[in-house]
Short mmCIF file of C-alpha atoms in Angstrom, two decimals:
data_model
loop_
_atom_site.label_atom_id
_atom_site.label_comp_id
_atom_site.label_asym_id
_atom_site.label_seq_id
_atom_site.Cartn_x
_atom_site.Cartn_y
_atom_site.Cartn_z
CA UNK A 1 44.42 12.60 -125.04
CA UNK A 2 46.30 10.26 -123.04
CA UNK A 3 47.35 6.47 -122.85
CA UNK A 4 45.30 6.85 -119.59
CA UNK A 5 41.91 7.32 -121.12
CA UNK A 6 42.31 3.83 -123.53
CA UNK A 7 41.40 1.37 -121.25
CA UNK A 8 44.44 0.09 -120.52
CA UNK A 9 45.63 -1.92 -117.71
CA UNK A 10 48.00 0.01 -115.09
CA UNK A 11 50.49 -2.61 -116.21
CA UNK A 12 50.70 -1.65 -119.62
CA UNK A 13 50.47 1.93 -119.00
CA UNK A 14 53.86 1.26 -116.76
CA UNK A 15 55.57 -0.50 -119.89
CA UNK A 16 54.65 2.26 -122.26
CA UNK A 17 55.90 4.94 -119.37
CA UNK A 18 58.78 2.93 -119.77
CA UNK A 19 59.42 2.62 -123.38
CA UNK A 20 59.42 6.68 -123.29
CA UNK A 21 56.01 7.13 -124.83
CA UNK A 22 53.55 9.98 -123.17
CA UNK A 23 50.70 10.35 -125.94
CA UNK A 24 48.94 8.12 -128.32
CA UNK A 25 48.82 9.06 -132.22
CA UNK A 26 45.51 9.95 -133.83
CA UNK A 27 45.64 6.30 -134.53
CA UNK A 28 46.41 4.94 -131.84
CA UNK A 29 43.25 6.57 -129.88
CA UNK A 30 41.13 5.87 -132.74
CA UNK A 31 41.74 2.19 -132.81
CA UNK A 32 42.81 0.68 -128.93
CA UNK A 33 39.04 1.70 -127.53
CA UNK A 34 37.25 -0.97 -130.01
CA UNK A 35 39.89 -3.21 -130.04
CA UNK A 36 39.69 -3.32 -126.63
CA UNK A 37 35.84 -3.83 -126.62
CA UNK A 38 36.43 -7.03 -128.81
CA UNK A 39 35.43 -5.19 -132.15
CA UNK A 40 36.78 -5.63 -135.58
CA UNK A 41 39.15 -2.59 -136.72
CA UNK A 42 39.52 -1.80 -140.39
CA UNK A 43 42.27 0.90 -140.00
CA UNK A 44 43.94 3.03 -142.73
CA UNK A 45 47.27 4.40 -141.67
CA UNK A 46 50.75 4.85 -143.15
CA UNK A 47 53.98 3.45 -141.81
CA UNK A 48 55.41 5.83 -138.78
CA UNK A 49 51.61 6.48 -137.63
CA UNK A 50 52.30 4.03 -134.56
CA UNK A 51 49.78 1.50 -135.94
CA UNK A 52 51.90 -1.43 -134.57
CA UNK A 53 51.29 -0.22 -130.92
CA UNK A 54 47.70 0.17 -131.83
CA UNK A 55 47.28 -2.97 -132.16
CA UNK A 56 49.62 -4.83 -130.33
CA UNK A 57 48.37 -3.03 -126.99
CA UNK A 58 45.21 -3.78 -126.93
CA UNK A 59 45.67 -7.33 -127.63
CA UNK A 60 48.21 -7.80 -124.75
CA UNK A 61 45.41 -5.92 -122.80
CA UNK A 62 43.02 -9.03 -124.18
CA UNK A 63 45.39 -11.80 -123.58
CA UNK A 64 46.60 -10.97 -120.02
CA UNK A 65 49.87 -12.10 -118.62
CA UNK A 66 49.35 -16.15 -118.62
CA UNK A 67 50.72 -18.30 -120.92
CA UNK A 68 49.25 -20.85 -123.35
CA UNK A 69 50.66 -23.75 -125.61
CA UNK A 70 48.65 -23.27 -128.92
CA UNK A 71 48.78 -20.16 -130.72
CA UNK A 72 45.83 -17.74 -130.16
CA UNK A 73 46.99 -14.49 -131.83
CA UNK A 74 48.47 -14.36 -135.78
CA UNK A 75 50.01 -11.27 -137.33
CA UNK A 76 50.50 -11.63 -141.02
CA UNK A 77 53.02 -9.10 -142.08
CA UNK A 78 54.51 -9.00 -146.31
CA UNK A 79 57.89 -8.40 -145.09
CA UNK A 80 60.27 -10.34 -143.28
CA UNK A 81 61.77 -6.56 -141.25
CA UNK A 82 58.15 -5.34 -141.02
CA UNK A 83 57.80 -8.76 -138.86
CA UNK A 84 60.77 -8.81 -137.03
CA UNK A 85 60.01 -4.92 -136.33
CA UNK A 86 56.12 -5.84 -135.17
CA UNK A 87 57.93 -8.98 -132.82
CA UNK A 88 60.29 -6.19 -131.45
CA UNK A 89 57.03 -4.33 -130.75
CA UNK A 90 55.48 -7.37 -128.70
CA UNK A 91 58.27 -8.00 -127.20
CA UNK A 92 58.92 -4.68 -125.57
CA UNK A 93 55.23 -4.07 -124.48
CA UNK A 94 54.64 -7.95 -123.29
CA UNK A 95 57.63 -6.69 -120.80
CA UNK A 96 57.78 -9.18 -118.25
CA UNK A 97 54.57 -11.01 -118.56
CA UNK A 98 54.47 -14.49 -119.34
CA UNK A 99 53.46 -14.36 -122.69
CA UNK A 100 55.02 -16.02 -125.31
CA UNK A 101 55.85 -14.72 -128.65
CA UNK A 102 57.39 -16.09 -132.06
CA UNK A 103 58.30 -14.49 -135.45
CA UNK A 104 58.21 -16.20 -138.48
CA UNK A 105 60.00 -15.49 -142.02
CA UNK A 106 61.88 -17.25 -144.30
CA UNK A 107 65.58 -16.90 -145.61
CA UNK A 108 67.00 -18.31 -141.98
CA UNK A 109 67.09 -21.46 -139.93
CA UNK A 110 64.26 -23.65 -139.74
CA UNK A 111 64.73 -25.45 -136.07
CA UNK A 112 64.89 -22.22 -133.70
CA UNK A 113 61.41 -21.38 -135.31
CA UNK A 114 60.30 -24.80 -135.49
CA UNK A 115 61.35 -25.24 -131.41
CA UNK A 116 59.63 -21.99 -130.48
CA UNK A 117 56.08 -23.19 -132.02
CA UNK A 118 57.31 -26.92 -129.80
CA UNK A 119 58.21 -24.65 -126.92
CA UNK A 120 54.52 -22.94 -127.09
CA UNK A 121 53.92 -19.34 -128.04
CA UNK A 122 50.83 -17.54 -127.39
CA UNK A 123 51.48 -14.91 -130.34
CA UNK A 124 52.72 -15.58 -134.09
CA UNK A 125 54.01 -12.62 -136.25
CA UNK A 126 54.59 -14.11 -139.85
CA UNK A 127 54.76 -13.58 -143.53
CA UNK A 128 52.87 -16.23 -144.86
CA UNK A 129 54.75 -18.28 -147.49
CA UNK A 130 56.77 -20.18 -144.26
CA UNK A 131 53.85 -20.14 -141.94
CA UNK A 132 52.25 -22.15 -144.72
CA UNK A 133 55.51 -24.70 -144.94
CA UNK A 134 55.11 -25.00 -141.32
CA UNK A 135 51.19 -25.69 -141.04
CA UNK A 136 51.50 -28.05 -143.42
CA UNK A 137 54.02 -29.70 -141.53
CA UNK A 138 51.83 -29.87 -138.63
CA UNK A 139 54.40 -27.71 -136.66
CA UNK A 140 51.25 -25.71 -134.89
CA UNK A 141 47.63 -25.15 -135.08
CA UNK A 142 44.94 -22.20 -135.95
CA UNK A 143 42.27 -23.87 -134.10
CA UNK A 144 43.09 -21.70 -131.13
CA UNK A 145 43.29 -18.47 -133.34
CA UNK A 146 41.71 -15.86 -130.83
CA UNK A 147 42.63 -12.67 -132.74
CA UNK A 148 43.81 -12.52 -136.29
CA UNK A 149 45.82 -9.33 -137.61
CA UNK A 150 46.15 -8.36 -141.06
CA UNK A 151 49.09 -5.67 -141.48
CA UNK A 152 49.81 -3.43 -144.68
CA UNK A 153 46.74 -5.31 -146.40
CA UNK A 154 47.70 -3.33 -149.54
CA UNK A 155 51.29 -4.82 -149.72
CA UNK A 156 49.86 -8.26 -149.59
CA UNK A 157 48.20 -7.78 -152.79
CA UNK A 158 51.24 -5.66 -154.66
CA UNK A 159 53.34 -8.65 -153.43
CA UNK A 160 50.99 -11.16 -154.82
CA UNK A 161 50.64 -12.75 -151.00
CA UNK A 162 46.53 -12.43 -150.84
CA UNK A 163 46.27 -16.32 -151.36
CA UNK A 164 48.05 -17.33 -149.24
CA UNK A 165 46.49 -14.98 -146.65
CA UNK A 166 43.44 -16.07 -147.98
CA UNK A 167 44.48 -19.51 -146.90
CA UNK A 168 45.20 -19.54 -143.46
CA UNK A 169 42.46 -17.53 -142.95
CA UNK A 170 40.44 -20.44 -143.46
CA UNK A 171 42.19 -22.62 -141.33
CA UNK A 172 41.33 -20.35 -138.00
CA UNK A 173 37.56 -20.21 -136.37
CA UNK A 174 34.98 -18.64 -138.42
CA UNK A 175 35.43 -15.16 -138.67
CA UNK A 176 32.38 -15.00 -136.04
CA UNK A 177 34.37 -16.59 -133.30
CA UNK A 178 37.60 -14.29 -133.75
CA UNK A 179 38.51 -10.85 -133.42
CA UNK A 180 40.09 -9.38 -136.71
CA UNK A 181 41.84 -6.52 -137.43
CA UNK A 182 43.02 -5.28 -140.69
CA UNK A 183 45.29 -1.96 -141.34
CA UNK A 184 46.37 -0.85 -144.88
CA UNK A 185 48.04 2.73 -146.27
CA UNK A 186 45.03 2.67 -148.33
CA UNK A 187 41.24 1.31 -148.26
CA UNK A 188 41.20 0.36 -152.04
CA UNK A 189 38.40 -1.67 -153.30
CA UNK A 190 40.03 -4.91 -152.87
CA UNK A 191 41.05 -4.05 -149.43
CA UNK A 192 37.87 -3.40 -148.34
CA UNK A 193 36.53 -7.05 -150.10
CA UNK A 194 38.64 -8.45 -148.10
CA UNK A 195 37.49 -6.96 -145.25
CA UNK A 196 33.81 -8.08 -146.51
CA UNK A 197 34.55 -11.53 -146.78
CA UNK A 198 36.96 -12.31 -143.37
CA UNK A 199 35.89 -9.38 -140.93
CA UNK A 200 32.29 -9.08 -138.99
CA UNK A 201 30.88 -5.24 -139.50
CA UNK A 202 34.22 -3.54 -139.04
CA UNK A 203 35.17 -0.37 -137.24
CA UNK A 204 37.09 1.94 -139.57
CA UNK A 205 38.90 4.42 -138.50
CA UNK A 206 41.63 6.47 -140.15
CA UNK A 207 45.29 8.79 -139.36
CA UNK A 208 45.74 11.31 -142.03
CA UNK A 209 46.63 8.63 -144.42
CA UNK A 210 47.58 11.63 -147.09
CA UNK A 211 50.02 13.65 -145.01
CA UNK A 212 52.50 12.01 -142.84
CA UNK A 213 55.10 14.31 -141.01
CA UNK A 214 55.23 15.86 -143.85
CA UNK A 215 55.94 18.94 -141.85
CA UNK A 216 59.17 17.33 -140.62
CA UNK A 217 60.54 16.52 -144.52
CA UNK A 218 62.37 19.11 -146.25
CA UNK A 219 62.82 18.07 -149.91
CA UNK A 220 65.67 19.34 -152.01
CA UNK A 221 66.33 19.11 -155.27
CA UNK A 222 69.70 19.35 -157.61
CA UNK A 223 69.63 19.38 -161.42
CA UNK A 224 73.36 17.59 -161.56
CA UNK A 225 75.22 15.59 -164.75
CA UNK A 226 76.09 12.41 -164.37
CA UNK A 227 79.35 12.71 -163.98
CA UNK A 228 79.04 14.99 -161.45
CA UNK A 229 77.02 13.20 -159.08
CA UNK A 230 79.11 11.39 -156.90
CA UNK A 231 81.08 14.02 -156.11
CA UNK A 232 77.86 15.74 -155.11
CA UNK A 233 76.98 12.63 -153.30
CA UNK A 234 80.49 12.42 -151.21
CA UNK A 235 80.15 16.37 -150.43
CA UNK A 236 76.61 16.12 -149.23
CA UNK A 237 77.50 13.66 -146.93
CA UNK A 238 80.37 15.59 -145.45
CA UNK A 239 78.16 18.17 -145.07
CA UNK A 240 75.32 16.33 -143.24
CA UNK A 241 77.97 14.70 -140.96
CA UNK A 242 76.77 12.16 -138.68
CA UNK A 243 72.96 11.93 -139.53
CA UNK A 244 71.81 8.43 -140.64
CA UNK A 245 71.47 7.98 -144.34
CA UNK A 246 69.54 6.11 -147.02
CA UNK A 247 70.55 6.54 -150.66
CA UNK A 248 67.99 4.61 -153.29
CA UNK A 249 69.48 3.61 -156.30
CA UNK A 250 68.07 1.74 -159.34
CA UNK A 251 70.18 -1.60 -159.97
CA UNK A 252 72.81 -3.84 -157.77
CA UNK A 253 75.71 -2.78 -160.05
CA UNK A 254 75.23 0.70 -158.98
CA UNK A 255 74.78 0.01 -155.47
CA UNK A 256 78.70 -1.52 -155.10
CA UNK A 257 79.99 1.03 -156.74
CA UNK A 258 78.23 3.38 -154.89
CA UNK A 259 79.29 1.40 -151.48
CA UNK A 260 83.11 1.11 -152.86
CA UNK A 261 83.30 4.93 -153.47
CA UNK A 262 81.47 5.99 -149.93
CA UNK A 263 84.39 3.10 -148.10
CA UNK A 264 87.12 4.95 -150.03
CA UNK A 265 86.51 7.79 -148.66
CA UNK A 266 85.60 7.08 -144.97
CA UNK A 267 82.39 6.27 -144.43
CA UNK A 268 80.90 3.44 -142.81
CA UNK A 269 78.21 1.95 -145.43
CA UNK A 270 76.55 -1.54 -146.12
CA UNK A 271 74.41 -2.54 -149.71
CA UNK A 272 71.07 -3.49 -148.80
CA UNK A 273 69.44 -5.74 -152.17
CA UNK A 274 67.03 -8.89 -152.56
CA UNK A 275 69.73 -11.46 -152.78
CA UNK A 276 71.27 -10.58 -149.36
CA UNK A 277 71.39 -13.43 -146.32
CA UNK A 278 68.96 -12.49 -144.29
CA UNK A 279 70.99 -12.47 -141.16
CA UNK A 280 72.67 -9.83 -142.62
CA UNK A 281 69.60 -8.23 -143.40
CA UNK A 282 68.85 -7.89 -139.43
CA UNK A 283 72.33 -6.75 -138.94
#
């Protein structure tokens, strides 16, 4: 299958030429025809299925290319880099279109995010705890809310965010006069009464929610003392050479001693942990 056979616009269809993208994902042909056709999606998909673009596509496709003051699309995200990374999204595929877009997290400035809403933004990507702060402030409205997008439902919940979603869900139309859209890793029972209570007769479709490129993972294993494993650490490294690297580790402490070792002996790595700046964060 091809982007061709979605319903998209020839406009879009150029943008995603552009961005270097020739096929859809299973999910992404699953869920851009009924989003498309104004129905509501309940999707299940995993991180790295492309379930941003399928549903960030067909709502450009929805909105068009003009501009409007009040907000008529929300995406709740529970992460402040899963929003910033669905904005990214919008912004790339809104390409040179008039549309406005906004993202919305805490843990940085309040006025460039407070001037955006004054500025006028058509689309809102948010975690919830300072899209609250600023409804409450009478910074924006819902009452335009055209389509509302719940992403990673199942992360809400874990994070303890479902009130608050709960929330501004009530302060959009009735779930009759929106479009809503709701994608989570898993379709758990509380998922799905969610989806009872805000969505109207959902679509579901799924990706292989079990097996994601697992095909591409090769797992590895090395029974190693403790003592022993950061020179196993340093010597894996040197092997793998210039290939991007995560390392998970269990407390702070061990994290900065990890980073001091890896800077002593040449590489170039940074301590990612809840207490750090957000700006840094980004960076």
């Amino acid at each position: 299958m091809s982007f061709d056979s979605l319903g998209l616009s020839p406009h879009l269809l150029a943008t995603i030429e552009n961005a270097g993208y020739t096929q859809p994902t299973p999910i992404q042909s699953q869920a851009i025809p009924p989003i498309i056709e104004g129905a509501d999606v309940l999707g299940a998909a995993q991180t790295g299925t492309g379930k941003t673009a399928a549903f960030v596509l067909p709502i450009l496709e929805r909105l068009g290319t003009s501009h409007q003051k009040k907000p008529r699309v929300l995406v709740l995200a529970p992460t402040r880099e899963l929003a910033a990374q669905v904005a990214e999204s919008v912004a790339t595929y809104a390409g040179d279109t008039k549309l406005k877009h906004t993202v919305v997290f805490g843990g940085v400035g309040y006025q460039p995010q407070i001037s955006a809403f004054k500025r006028g933004v058509d689309i809102v990507v948010a975690t919830p705890g300072r899209l609250i702060d600023y409804y409450k402030q009478k910074i924006y409205t819902l009452a335009a809310i055209e389509v509302a997008v719940l992403d990673e439902a199942d992360r809400m919940f874990d994070l303890g965010f479902i009130d608050d979603v709960r929330y501004l869900f009530r302060k959009m139309p009735p779930a009759g006069e929106r479009q809503n859209l709701l994608f989570s890793a898993t379709l758990s029972h509380r998922v799905l009464e969610l989806a009872y209570e805000h969505m109207n007769a959902p679509e579901t479709v799924k990706s292989d929610t079990e097996r994601v490129n697992i095909g591409a993972i090769t797992q590895t294993l090395y029974h190693v003392s403790k003592d022993d494993k950061m020179a196993l650490l340093i010597g894996l490294l040197r092997e793998i050479g210039d290939a991007r690297t995560l390392i998970f580790i269990n407390t702070k402490r061990v994290a900065e001693r990890i980073d001091d070792t890896l800077a002593a002996n040449g590489f170039n790595a940074a301590t990612l942990s809840g207490d750090v700046a957000q700006n840094k964060r980004l960076r």
